[in-house]
Structure formats: C-alpha cells, structure tokens
Short mmCIF file of C-alpha atoms in Angstrom, two decimals:
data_model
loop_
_atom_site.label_atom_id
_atom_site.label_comp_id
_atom_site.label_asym_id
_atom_site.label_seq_id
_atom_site.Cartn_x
_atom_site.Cartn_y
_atom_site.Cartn_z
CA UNK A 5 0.00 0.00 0.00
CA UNK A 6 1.96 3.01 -1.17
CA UNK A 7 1.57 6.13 1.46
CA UNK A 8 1.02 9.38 0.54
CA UNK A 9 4.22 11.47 0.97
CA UNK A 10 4.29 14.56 2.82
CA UNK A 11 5.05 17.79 0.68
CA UNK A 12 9.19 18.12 0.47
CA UNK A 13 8.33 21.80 1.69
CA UNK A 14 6.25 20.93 4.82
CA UNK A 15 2.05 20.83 4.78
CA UNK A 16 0.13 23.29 5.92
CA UNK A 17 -1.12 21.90 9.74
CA UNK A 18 1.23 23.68 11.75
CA UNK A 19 1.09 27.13 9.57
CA UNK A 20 -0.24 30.25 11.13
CA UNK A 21 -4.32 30.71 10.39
CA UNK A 22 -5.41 33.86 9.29
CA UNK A 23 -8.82 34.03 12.03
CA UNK A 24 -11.61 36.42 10.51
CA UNK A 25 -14.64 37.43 12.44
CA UNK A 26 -16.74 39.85 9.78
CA UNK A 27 -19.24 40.23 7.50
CA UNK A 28 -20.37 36.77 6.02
CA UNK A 29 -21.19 36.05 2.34
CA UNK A 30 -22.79 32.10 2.98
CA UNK A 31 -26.42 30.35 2.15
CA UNK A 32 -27.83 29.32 5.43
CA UNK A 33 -28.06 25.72 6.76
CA UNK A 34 -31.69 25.30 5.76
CA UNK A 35 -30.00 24.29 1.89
CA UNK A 36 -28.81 21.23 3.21
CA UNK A 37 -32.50 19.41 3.56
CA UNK A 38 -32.06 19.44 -0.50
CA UNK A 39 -30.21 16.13 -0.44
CA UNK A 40 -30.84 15.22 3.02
CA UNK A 41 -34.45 14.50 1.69
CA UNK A 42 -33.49 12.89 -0.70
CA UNK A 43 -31.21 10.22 1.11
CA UNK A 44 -33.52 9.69 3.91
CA UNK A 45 -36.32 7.74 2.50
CA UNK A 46 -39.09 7.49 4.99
CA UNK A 47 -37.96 11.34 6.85
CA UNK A 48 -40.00 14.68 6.26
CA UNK A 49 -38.30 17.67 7.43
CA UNK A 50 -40.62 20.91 8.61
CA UNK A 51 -38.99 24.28 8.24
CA UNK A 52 -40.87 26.00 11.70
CA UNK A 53 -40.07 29.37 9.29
CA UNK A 54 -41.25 32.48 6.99
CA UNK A 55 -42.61 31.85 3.23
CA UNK A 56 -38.96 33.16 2.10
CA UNK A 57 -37.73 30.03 3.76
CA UNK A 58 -40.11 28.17 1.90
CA UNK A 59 -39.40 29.96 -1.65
CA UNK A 60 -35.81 29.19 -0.69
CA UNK A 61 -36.40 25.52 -0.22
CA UNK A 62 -38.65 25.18 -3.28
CA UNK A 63 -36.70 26.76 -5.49
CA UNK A 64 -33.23 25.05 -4.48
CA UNK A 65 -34.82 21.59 -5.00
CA UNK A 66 -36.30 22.79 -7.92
CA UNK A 67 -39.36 20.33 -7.33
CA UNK A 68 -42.98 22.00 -7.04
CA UNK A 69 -44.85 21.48 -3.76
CA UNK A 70 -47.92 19.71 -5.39
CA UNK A 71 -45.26 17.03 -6.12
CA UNK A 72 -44.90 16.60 -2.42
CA UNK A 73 -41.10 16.29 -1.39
CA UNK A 74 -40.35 15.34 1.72
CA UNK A 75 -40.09 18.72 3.08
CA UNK A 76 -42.18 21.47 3.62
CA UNK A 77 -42.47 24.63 5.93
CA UNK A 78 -44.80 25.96 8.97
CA UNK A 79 -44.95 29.47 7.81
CA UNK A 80 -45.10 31.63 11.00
CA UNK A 81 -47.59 34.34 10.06
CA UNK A 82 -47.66 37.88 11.54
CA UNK A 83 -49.88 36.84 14.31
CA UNK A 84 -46.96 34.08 15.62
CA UNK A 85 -44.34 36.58 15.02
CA UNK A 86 -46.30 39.25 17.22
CA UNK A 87 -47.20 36.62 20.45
CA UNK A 88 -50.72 37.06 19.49
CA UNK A 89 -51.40 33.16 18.89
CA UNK A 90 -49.59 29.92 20.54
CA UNK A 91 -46.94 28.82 17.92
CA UNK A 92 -46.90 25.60 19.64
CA UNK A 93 -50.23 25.02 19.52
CA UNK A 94 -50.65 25.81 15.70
CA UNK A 95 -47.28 23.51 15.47
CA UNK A 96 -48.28 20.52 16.97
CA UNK A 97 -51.87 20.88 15.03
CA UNK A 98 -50.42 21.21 11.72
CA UNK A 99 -47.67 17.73 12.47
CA UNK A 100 -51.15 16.01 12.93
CA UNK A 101 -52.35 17.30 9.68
CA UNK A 102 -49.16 16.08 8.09
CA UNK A 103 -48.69 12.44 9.64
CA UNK A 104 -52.64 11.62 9.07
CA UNK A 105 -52.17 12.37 4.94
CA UNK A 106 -48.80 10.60 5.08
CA UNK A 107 -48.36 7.71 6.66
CA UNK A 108 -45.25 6.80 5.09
CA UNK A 109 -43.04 9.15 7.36
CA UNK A 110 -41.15 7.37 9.98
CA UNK A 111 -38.96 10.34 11.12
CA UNK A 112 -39.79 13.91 11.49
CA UNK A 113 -37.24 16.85 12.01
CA UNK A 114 -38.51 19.92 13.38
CA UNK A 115 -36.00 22.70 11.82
CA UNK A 116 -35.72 26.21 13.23
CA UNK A 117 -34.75 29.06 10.90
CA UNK A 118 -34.19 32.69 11.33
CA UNK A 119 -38.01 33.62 12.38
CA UNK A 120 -38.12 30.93 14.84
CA UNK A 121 -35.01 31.30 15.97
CA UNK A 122 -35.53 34.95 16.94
CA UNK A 123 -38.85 35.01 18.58
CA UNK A 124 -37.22 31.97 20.95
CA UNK A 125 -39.72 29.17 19.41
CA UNK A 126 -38.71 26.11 21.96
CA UNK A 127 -38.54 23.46 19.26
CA UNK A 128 -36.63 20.84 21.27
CA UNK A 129 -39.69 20.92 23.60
CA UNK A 130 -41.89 20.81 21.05
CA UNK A 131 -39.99 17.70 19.44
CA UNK A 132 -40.19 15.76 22.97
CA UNK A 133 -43.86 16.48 23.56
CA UNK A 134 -44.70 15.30 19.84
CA UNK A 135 -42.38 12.15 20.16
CA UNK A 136 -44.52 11.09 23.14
CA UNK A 137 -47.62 11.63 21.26
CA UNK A 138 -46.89 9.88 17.91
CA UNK A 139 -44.36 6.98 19.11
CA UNK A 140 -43.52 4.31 18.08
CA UNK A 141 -44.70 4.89 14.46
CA UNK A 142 -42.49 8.25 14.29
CA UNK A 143 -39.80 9.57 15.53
CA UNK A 144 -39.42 13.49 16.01
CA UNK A 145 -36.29 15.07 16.30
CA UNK A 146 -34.98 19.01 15.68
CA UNK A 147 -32.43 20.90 14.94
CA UNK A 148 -31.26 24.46 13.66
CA UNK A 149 -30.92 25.47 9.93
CA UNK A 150 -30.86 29.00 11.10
CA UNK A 151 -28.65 31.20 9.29
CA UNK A 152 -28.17 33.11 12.55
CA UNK A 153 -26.54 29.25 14.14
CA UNK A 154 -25.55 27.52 10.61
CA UNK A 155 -23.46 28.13 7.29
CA UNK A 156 -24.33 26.05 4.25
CA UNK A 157 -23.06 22.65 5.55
CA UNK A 158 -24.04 22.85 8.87
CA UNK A 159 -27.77 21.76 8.28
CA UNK A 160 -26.29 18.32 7.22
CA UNK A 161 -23.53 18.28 9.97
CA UNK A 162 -26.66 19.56 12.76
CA UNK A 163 -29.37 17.18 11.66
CA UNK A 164 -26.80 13.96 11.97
CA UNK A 165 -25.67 14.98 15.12
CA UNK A 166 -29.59 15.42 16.53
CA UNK A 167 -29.87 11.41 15.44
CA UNK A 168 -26.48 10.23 17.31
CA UNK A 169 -28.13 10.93 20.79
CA UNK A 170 -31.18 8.60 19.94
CA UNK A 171 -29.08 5.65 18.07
CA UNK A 172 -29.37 2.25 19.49
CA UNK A 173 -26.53 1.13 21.73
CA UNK A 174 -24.36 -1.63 20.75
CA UNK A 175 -21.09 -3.79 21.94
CA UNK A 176 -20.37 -5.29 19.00
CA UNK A 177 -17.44 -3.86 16.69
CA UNK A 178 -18.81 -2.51 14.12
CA UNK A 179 -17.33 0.29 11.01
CA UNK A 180 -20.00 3.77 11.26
CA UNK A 181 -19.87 5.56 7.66
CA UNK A 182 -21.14 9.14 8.53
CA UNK A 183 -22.52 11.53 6.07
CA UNK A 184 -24.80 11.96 3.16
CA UNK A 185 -23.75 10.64 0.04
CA UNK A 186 -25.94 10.14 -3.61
CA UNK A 187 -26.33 6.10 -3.30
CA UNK A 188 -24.54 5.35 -6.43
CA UNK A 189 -21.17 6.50 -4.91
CA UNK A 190 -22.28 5.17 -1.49
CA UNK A 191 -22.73 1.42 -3.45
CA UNK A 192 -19.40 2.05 -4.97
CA UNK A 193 -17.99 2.83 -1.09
CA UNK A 194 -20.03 -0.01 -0.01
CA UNK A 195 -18.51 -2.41 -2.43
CA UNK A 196 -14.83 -1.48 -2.44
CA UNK A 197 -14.76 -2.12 1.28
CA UNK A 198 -17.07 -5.49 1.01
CA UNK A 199 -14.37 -6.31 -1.31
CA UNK A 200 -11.86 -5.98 1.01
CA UNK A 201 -13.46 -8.31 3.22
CA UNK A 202 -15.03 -5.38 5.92
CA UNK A 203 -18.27 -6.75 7.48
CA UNK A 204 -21.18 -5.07 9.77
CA UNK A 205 -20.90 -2.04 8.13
CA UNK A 206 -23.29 0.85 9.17
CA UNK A 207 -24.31 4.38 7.43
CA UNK A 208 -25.36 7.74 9.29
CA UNK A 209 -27.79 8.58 7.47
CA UNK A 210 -29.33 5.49 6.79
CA UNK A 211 -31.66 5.13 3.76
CA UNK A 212 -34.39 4.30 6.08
CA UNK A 213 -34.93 4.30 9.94
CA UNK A 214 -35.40 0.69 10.07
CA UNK A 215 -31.77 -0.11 9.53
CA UNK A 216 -29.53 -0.81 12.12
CA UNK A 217 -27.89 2.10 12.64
CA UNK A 218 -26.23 1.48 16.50
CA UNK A 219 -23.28 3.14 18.43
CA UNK A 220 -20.94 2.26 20.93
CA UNK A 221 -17.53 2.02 22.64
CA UNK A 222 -16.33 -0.91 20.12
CA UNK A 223 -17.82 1.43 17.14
CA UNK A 224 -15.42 2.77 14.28
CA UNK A 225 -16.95 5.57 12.91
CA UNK A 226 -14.95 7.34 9.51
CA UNK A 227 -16.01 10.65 8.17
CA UNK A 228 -16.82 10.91 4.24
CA UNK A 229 -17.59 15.07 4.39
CA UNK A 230 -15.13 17.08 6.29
CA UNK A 231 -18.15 19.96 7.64
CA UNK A 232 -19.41 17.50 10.38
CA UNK A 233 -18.01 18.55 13.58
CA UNK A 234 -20.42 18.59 15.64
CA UNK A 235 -21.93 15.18 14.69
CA UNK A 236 -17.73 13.88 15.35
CA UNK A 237 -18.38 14.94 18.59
CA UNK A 238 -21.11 13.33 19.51
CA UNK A 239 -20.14 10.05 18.23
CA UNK A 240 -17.16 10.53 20.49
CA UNK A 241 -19.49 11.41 23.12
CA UNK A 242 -20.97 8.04 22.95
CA UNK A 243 -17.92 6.45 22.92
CA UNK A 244 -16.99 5.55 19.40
CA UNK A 245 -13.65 6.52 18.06
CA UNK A 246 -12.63 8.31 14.81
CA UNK A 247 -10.77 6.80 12.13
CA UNK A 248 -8.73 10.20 10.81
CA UNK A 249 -7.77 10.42 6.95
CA UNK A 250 -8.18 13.19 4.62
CA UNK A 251 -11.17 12.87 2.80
CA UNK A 252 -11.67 10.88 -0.61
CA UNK A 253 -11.60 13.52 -3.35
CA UNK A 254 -9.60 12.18 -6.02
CA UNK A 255 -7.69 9.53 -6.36
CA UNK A 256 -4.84 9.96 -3.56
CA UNK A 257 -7.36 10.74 -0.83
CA UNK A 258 -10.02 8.10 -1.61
CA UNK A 259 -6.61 5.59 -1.63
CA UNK A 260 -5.85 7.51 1.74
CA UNK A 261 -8.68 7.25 3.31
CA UNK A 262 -9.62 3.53 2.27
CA UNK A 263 -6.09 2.46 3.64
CA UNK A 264 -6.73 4.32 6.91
CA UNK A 265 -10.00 1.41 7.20
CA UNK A 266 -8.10 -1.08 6.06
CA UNK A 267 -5.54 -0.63 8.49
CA UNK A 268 -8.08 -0.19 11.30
CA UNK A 269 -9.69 -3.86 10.16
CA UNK A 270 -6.29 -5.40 9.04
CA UNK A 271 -7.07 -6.01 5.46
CA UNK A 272 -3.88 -6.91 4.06
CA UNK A 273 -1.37 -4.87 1.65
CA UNK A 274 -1.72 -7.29 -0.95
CA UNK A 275 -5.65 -7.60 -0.62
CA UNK A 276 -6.02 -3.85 -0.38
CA UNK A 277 -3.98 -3.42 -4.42
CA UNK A 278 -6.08 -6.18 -5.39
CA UNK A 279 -9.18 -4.23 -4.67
CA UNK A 280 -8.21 -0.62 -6.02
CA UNK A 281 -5.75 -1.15 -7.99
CA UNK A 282 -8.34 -1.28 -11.26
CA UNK A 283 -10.72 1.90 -10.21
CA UNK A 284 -7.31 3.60 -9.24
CA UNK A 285 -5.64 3.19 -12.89
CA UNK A 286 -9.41 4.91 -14.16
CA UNK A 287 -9.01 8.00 -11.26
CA UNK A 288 -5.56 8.87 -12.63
CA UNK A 289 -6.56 8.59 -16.13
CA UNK A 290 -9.82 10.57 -15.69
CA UNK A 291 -7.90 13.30 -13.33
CA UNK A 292 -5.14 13.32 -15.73
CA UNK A 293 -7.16 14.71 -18.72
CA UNK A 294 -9.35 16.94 -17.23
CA UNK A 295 -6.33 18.41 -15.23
CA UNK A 296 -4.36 19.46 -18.52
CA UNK A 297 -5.46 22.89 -18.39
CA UNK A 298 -5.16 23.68 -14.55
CA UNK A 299 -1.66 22.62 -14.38
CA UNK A 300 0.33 25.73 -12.99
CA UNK A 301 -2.81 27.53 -12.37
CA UNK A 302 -3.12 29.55 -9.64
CA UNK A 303 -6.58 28.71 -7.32
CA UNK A 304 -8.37 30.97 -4.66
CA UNK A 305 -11.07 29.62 -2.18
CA UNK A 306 -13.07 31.56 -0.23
CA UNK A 307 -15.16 30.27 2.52
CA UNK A 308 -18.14 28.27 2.09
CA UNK A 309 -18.73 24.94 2.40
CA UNK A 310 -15.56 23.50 4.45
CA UNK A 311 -14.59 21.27 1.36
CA UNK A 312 -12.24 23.96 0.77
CA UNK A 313 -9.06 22.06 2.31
CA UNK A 314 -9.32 18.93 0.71
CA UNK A 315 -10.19 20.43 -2.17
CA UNK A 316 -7.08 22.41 -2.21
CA UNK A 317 -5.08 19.56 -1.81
CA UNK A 318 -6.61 17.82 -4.30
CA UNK A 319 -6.26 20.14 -6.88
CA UNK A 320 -2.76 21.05 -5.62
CA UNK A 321 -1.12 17.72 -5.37
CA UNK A 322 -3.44 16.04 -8.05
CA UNK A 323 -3.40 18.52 -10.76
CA UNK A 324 -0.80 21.04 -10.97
CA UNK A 325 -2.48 24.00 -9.39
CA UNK A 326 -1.01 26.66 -6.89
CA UNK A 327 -3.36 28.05 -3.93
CA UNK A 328 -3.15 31.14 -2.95
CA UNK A 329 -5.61 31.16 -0.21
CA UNK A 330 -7.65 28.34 1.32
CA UNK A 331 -10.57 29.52 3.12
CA UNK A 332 -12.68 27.93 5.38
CA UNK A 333 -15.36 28.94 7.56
CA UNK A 334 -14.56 26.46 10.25
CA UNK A 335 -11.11 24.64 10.73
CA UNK A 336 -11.51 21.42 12.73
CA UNK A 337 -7.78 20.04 13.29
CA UNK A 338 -9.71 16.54 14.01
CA UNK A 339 -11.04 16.63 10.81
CA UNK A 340 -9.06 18.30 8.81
CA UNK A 341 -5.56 18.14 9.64
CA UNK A 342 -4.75 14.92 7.49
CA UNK A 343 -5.47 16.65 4.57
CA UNK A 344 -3.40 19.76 5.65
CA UNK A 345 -0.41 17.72 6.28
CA UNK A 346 -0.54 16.85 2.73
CA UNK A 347 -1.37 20.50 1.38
CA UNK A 348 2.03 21.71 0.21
CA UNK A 349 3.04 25.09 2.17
CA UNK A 350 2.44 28.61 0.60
CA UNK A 351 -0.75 29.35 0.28
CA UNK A 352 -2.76 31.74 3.14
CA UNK A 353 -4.69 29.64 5.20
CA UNK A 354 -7.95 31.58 6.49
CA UNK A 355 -10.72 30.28 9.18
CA UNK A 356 -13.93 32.37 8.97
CA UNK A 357 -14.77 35.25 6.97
CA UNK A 358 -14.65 38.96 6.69
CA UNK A 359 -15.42 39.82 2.68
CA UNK A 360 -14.37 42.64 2.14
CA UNK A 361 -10.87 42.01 2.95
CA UNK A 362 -11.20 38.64 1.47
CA UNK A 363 -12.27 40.51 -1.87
CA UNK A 364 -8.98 42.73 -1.60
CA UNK A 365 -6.71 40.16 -1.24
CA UNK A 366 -8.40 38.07 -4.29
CA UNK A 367 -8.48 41.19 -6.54
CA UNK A 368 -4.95 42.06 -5.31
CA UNK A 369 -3.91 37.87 -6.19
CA UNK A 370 -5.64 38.06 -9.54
CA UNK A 371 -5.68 34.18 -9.34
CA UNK A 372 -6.74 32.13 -12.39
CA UNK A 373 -9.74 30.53 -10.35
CA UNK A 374 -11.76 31.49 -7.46
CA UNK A 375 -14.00 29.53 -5.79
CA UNK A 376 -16.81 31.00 -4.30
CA UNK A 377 -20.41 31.84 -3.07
CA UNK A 378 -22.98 32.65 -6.09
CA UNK A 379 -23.41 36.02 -4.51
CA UNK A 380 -19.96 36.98 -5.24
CA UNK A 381 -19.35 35.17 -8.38
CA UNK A 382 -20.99 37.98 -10.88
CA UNK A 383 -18.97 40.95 -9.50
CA UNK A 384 -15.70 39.15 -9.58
CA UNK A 385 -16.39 37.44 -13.12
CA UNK A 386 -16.97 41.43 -13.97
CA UNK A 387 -13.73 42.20 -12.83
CA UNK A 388 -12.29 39.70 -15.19
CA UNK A 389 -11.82 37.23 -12.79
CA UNK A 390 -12.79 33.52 -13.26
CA UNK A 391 -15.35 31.82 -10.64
CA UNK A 392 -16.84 28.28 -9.78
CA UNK A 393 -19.82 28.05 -7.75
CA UNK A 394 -18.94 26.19 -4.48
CA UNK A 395 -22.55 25.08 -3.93
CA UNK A 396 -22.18 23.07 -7.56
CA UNK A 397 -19.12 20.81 -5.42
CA UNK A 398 -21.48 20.02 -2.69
CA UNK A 399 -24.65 18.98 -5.27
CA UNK A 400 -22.52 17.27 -7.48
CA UNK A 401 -21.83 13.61 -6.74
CA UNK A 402 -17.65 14.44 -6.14
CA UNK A 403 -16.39 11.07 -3.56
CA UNK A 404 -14.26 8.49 -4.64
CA UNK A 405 -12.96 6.76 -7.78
CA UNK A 406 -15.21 6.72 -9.98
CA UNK A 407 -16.38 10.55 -9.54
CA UNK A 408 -12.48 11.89 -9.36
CA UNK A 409 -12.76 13.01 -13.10
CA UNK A 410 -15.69 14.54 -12.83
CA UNK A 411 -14.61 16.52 -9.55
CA UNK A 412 -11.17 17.86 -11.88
CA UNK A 413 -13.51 18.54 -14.16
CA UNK A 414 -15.77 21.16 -12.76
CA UNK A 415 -12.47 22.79 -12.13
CA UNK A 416 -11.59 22.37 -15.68
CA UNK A 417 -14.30 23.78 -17.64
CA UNK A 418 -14.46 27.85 -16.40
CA UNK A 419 -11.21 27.89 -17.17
CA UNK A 420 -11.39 26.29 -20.22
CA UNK A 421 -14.55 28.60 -21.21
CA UNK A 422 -11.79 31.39 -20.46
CA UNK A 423 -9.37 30.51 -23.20
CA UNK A 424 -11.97 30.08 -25.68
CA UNK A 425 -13.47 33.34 -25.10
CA UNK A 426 -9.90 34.89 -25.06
CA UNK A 427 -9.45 33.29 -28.55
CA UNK A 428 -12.86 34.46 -29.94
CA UNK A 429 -12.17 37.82 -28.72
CA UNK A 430 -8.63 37.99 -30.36
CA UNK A 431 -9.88 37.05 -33.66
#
C-alpha cells in the first residue's frame, strides 16, 4: 500500500491561520435538507419558518410542492411573530395534519430558521412532547438550519448529530460511515470495502430508519464530508472513536482514506492493491485529462462549504495547481488536519470570513480561479476574474474513484470557457 508522501516543503497543519470574524457572504443551513431528503427515505423535514424560507427551499430543489417532497415549511404568520397566537399550539396541530395524509413518514425533524429562531420558538420541547404523542410509528427530532446558528453545511452536519443521541446502543465492533452521500457513490464505497473483506458495516444517514444504525464504545466511525463537527463529537461522546484520513476527493485521498479502514480492520497490503488497484488506474486517467489545463494555475477559495481544504489539496497535489488562499469557515484540526499535512506550504490559510478584505486580497492575487459563493461570483467574473460556484461541489456527486474526473472537471471547464473566449475575442 503506497503512502502518501508529505510535501518536500512541509504541509500546511502547523502554519499560522489567518482568524476572521466579519461580514459573512454564505447560504444558510436550511439548503442542506435538498439532499438530506433525498437520502432519507421514509424522513419529512418541517422548516418552523417564513414563506422566504419556503421559496428558498422550493426553489433550491427545484421540485414543485404539489409534487410533495419530503419537506415542507410551517410558515409563522404575523400573528406568531407578534405573540398574538400559541406557535406551539398551531405547530403541533399542523404535524397532525401532516402524519394523518402521510403515513409513510417514519422520522420527522422539526427545523428552526431565522423567524423561529428569533422570537425563541422552543422546538426541542416541542420535538419531545410530539415524540410522546406519535411513538412508536415516528420519531421526532430538531435541529437548527438557522442562518443566525448555521453556514451552508451545517444543516447536514446539525441534523446527523440530533440522530447520534437517539441511536441504538451496541457492543459489538462494528465500522460507522457518517454523512450523506448520492447512493450510487455510497454502493461504490459499499462495495470497495465489502471487497476488502469489511463486514457489519453501518451508514449515518441510513436510507431508512429501520436499519440498524447502533453506536458504541467498540464502534469505528470514519467521516466521508469534512463539515461535520459537531456530529464527530457526539459520536465521540458516545464512545466511538474516529478513524482520521483526509477525505476521498480524487484519487490519492479516496486511496488515503480507504487504507486508513483497512488498516483499522487489518485487510492486508496485498488484498487492499487487489481491490483498487483497477478503479485507481481509471481515477488517474480521468484526473489526468481533465487536469491538462489547470496545471500551474493559480486557485483561490473563499469560505463556504468546508470542502475547501481537501479540495485544495486535491487540486494542488493532483493537478498542478497553486493556492493562494484556502478559506474555510470552520477549521476542525480533528477533521481536517490529514489533509493539511498533505497540502504543500504557501498558500494563506484563512478560518472564517470577513469579505471585504477577502475581496482585496483576491483582486490584489488576480488568481486564475476562485472559488466562491454565487453572490460573489458575478462581481468578480466582472472584474475579469474567473469563478466556480462552491454550492455546484457540494450537489454534485464528487467522492471516490469513480467521480475523481468529474470533480477535476468542474475545475476544468471555467477555465477552459476562459481561453476560448480569449481566442474568440482575439480574432
């Protein structure tokens, strides 16, 4: 099993962090219920919220409400917002409403927003006293999507970390995968470590409540998106222990972070090449043609989504770019310090946000890419400057082999656009 090697010019976990505490430039945590809805099969999740949380959600998913998702919002109305009615009475009426027309939900998250959040709606109370009135058929939990408590990956990170408390208890030693992923690339995960002979395998999420999703002190648990801090620490909480690797994005950190299993469940070197050896050959291929035009391109991230680091290195040690700054709204050292050992040195690396420093400095860098929030992607693409969306990396199915192509890819193609309109505008 070949390691990966440690940049000849030192990584990046022991360089200073550039700590910013301004104005913020993120989408709120209520985004994440887009694919959280999506993975969790028999769940409904109720924004407690306004009607622009509800044009949010319905617009992000891009589904109509008549088609009826598995989410929807309790609209507080003026009367809720003023104390003139009993939110909690006009709460737990409308959950009736909702479990009597569908019977198929087996889990129901309460989610406070901004609104509820600031007129101090108690919606862990509410989610106890409902519990007790609809168990055992469903389970209520809550948890913030606020964009006063939550960025843009907190949602996912908050909701998973509501579900740990509630998890069965268990002695036997069992492997925890934690966080969403589309289920093709979670059957791919699935199947390379079957292959390597890993048994009693367990997801957080699972597809459906019924699974057996248990915790406890003989409990592995390893991390496939690096934004879920809060749900590490309650799985450490309850006694499991954390398998650390940087995260599988491309080719060297899904190899990374399959070998750090591997190692935990002694699957031998020989067993371990058997297994990847194939879907590795197709990563490097794939990475190595959609990486022809970022080589020695310079790459700025600002902070969004805290898949900026391993990102970075990706793109760094994987194909050819420079970063010049790697921002993140939250550093976790737990989480993320594999892949900053492996992030060659040089670039500024920046926890939190203030933006209009952050838009100095990447106007000052003039960097080939930036990475960034769709609210700042117009006015930097009319200074001349080149922009991904960082929401497209978390909607787009990015982990593992088979997706490391695509993942260089979305890098690829702004740039790419670039040089062709470059050329049309010469001629």
């Amino acid at each position: 099993m070949n390691v990966p090697l440690t940049p000849t010019n030192g990584g990046c976990r022991g360089a200073p962090v550039l700590k910013e505490r301004g104005q913020r430039e993120v989408f709120c945590g209520l985004t994440g219920i887009i694919w959280l809805h999506r993975k969790m099969q028999d769940a409904f999740f109720l924004v407690v919220g306004s009607r622009t949380c509800a044009h949010l959600l319905q617009s992000a998913a891009g589904v109509m409400i008549f088609a009826e998702p598995r989410f929807g919002t309790a609209i507080l109305e003026e009367s809720d917002l003023a104390g003139m009615a009993d939110a909690h009475e006009e709460l737990d009426r409308e959950v009736a409403r909702l479990l009597e027309r569908r019977p198929d939900i087996r889990q129901l998250f309460l989610v406070g927003s901004c609104p509820s959040e600031v007129i101090k709606i108690d919606l862990a109370r509410a989610a106890e006293r409902l519990s007790k009135v609809h168990a055992p058929h469903v389970r209520v939990l809550n948890y913030s999507g606020s964009g006063i408590e939550t960025t843009f990956t907190e949602g996912e990170d908050a909701c998973l970390a509501s579900m740990v408390p509630v998890l069965k208890d268990t002695t036997a030693r069992e492997l925890l995968l934690v966080g969403a992923l589309p289920d093709v690339v979670e059957d791919q995960m699935l199947s390379l470590l079957g292959d390597m002979g890993i048994e009693n395998i367990r997801l957080l999420p699972a597809r459906r409540i019924d699974e057996t999703t248990a915790v406890g002190s003989n409990t592995v648990f390893a991390l496939t998106q690096p934004f879920l801090g809060e749900t590490h620490a309650a799985l450490e909480r309850r006694g499991a222990r954390h398998i650390a690797a940087p995260f599988p994005f491309g080719e060297e950190g899904t190899t990374a972070w399959l070998r750090a299993i591997a190692s935990e469940f002694g699957v031998s070197a020989e067993t371990f090449d058997k297994v990847t050896a194939a879907p590795r050959a197709r990563a490097r291929k794939a990475i190595s043609q959609a990486a022809e035009v970022l080589r020695g391109k310079s790459i700025f991230f600002f902070p969004d989504s805290q898949l900026e680091i391993p990102l970075a290195r990706f793109l760094t040690r994987e194909c050819g770019m420079t970063a010049v700054e790697v921002g993140s709204p939250y550093i976790h050292d737990a989480l993320h310090g594999p892949d900053l050992d492996l992030l060659p040195a040089g670039p500024q690396i920046a926890e939190g946000q203030d933006v209009e420093k952050q838009l100095d400095r990447a106007l000052a860098a003039r960097p080939d890419l930036t990475v960034c929030g769709l609210g700042l992607a117009n006015p930097l693409e009319a200074k001349g400057i080149t922009t991904k969306w960082a929401i497209e990396l978390v909607f787009t199915p990015v982990h593992f082999y088979e997706q490391a192509g695509d993942l260089a890819g979305l890098f690829s193609r702004p740039v790419r656009r670039k040089q062709l309109l470059q050329l049309e505008a010469a001629e």
